[in-house]
Structures are given as C-alpha cells and as structure tokens.
Coordinates of C-alpha atoms in Angstrom, one line a residue:
X1 CA -9.5 4.1 23.1
X2 CA -9.6 1.9 20.1
X3 CA -8.2 -1.6 19.6
X4 CA -6.1 -0.4 16.6
X5 CA -2.4 0.2 16.9
X6 CA -1.4 3.9 16.6
X7 CA 0.3 3.3 13.2
X8 CA -3.0 1.8 11.9
X9 CA -5.0 4.7 13.5
X10 CA -2.8 7.0 11.4
X11 CA -4.2 5.4 8.2
X12 CA -7.7 5.4 9.6
X13 CA -7.4 9.2 10.2
X14 CA -6.0 10.1 6.8
X15 CA -8.0 12.9 5.2
X16 CA -7.4 12.0 1.5
X17 CA -5.8 9.7 -1.0
X18 CA -2.6 11.7 -1.0
X19 CA -2.1 11.1 2.7
X20 CA -3.1 7.4 2.3
X21 CA -0.5 7.1 -0.4
X22 CA 2.2 8.6 1.7
X23 CA 1.2 6.3 4.6
X24 CA 1.5 3.2 2.3
X25 CA 4.9 4.2 1.0
X26 CA 6.3 5.0 4.5
X27 CA 4.8 2.2 6.7
X28 CA 7.1 -0.7 7.6
X29 CA 6.5 -3.7 5.5
X30 CA 6.1 -5.8 8.6
X31 CA 3.0 -3.7 9.5
X32 CA 1.6 -4.4 6.0
X33 CA 1.9 -8.2 6.5
X34 CA 0.8 -8.2 10.2
X35 CA -2.2 -5.9 9.8
X36 CA -3.2 -6.7 6.2
X37 CA -6.9 -7.4 6.9
X38 CA -7.4 -4.1 8.7
X39 CA -5.4 -2.1 6.1
X40 CA -7.4 -3.7 3.3
X41 CA -10.6 -2.8 5.1
X42 CA -9.6 0.8 5.6
X43 CA -8.4 1.3 2.0
X44 CA -11.6 -0.4 0.7
X45 CA -13.8 1.9 2.8
X46 CA -11.9 4.9 1.4
X47 CA -12.4 3.6 -2.1
X48 CA -8.7 4.0 -2.7
X49 CA -8.3 1.7 -5.8
X50 CA -4.7 2.6 -6.6
X51 CA -3.8 2.1 -2.9
X52 CA -5.5 -1.3 -2.9
X53 CA -3.6 -2.3 -6.0
X54 CA -0.3 -1.3 -4.5
X55 CA -1.2 -2.9 -1.2
X56 CA -2.1 -6.2 -3.0
X57 CA 1.1 -6.1 -5.0
X58 CA 3.2 -5.5 -1.9
X59 CA 1.6 -8.4 0.0
X60 CA 2.1 -10.7 -3.1
X61 CA 5.8 -9.7 -3.3
X62 CA 6.3 -10.2 0.5
X63 CA 4.5 -13.6 0.4
X64 CA 6.0 -15.0 -2.9
X65 CA 8.4 -17.9 -3.0
X66 CA 11.7 -16.5 -4.0
X67 CA 14.0 -17.8 -6.6
X68 CA 17.6 -18.8 -6.3
X69 CA 18.6 -15.2 -6.6
X70 CA 16.6 -14.4 -3.5
X71 CA 14.0 -12.3 -5.5
X72 CA 10.3 -12.8 -6.2
X73 CA 9.4 -13.7 -9.7
X74 CA 9.7 -11.0 -12.4
X75 CA 6.0 -10.7 -12.9
X76 CA 5.4 -10.0 -9.2
X77 CA 8.3 -7.5 -9.0
X78 CA 7.1 -5.7 -12.1
X79 CA 3.5 -5.5 -10.9
X80 CA 4.8 -4.2 -7.5
X81 CA 6.9 -1.4 -9.1
X82 CA 4.1 -0.4 -11.5
X83 CA 1.7 -0.1 -8.6
X84 CA 4.3 1.8 -6.5
X85 CA 4.8 4.4 -9.3
X86 CA 1.0 5.1 -9.3
X87 CA 0.9 5.5 -5.5
X88 CA 4.0 7.7 -5.7
X89 CA 2.3 10.0 -8.2
X90 CA -0.7 10.4 -5.9
X91 CA 1.6 10.9 -2.8
X92 CA 3.3 13.8 -4.6
X93 CA -0.1 15.3 -5.5
X94 CA 0.3 14.7 -9.2
X95 CA -3.0 12.8 -9.8
X96 CA -6.3 14.5 -9.5
X97 CA -9.4 12.8 -8.0
X98 CA -10.8 10.3 -10.5
X99 CA -7.8 10.5 -12.8
X100 CA -6.8 7.2 -14.4
X101 CA -3.1 6.4 -14.0

C-alpha cells in the first residue's frame, strides 16, 4: 500500500509519455493544484519535458489573479494553450520520442 491516491498512482504507473499526456489532459484540475508537488516529481523523474511545460502552464493559469472579465491574463492563457497543444499531439501519438514540438 502506498501513500499516494489512486489517481496519482495512475500517473506513477504510466508506461510512456503518450499515457502521461493523456493523464494530464484528463485529470481534474483540482488534483493538479492539490497534488502539484507529487505530480511535478513524477513528471520530472520520467523526463517528460512537454508534460512539465503543460503542467506549469496549467498551475500558473489556475493560480493567476483574474481580470475583470474573470480570465487569466492573455500571456498566461496563450502559454497554457500552446503547451496544451503540444501535449495533445503526444497524447494522440503524433510526436515521436525526442521530437521537438
């Protein structure tokens, strides 16, 4: 028995970056905020750079002070979307190992 929650264990047990990318895109955002230290450690250990970039952008967007329109600043939203596209490509199996996105 480990001390990790089952949803975090799913990430720990992923076999490759494609599965990690899918996990990142599907996990509730509340889990990303709540377990950000553990998630960062697991993504770092897997050397999943694109996943780390998306994860950091998601945390920044969730933590940002929002404007009067209720949205994070444009720079944060654009960074988040750009990183999400990279992870989506990997999740679909469109990026080969070592490919630069």
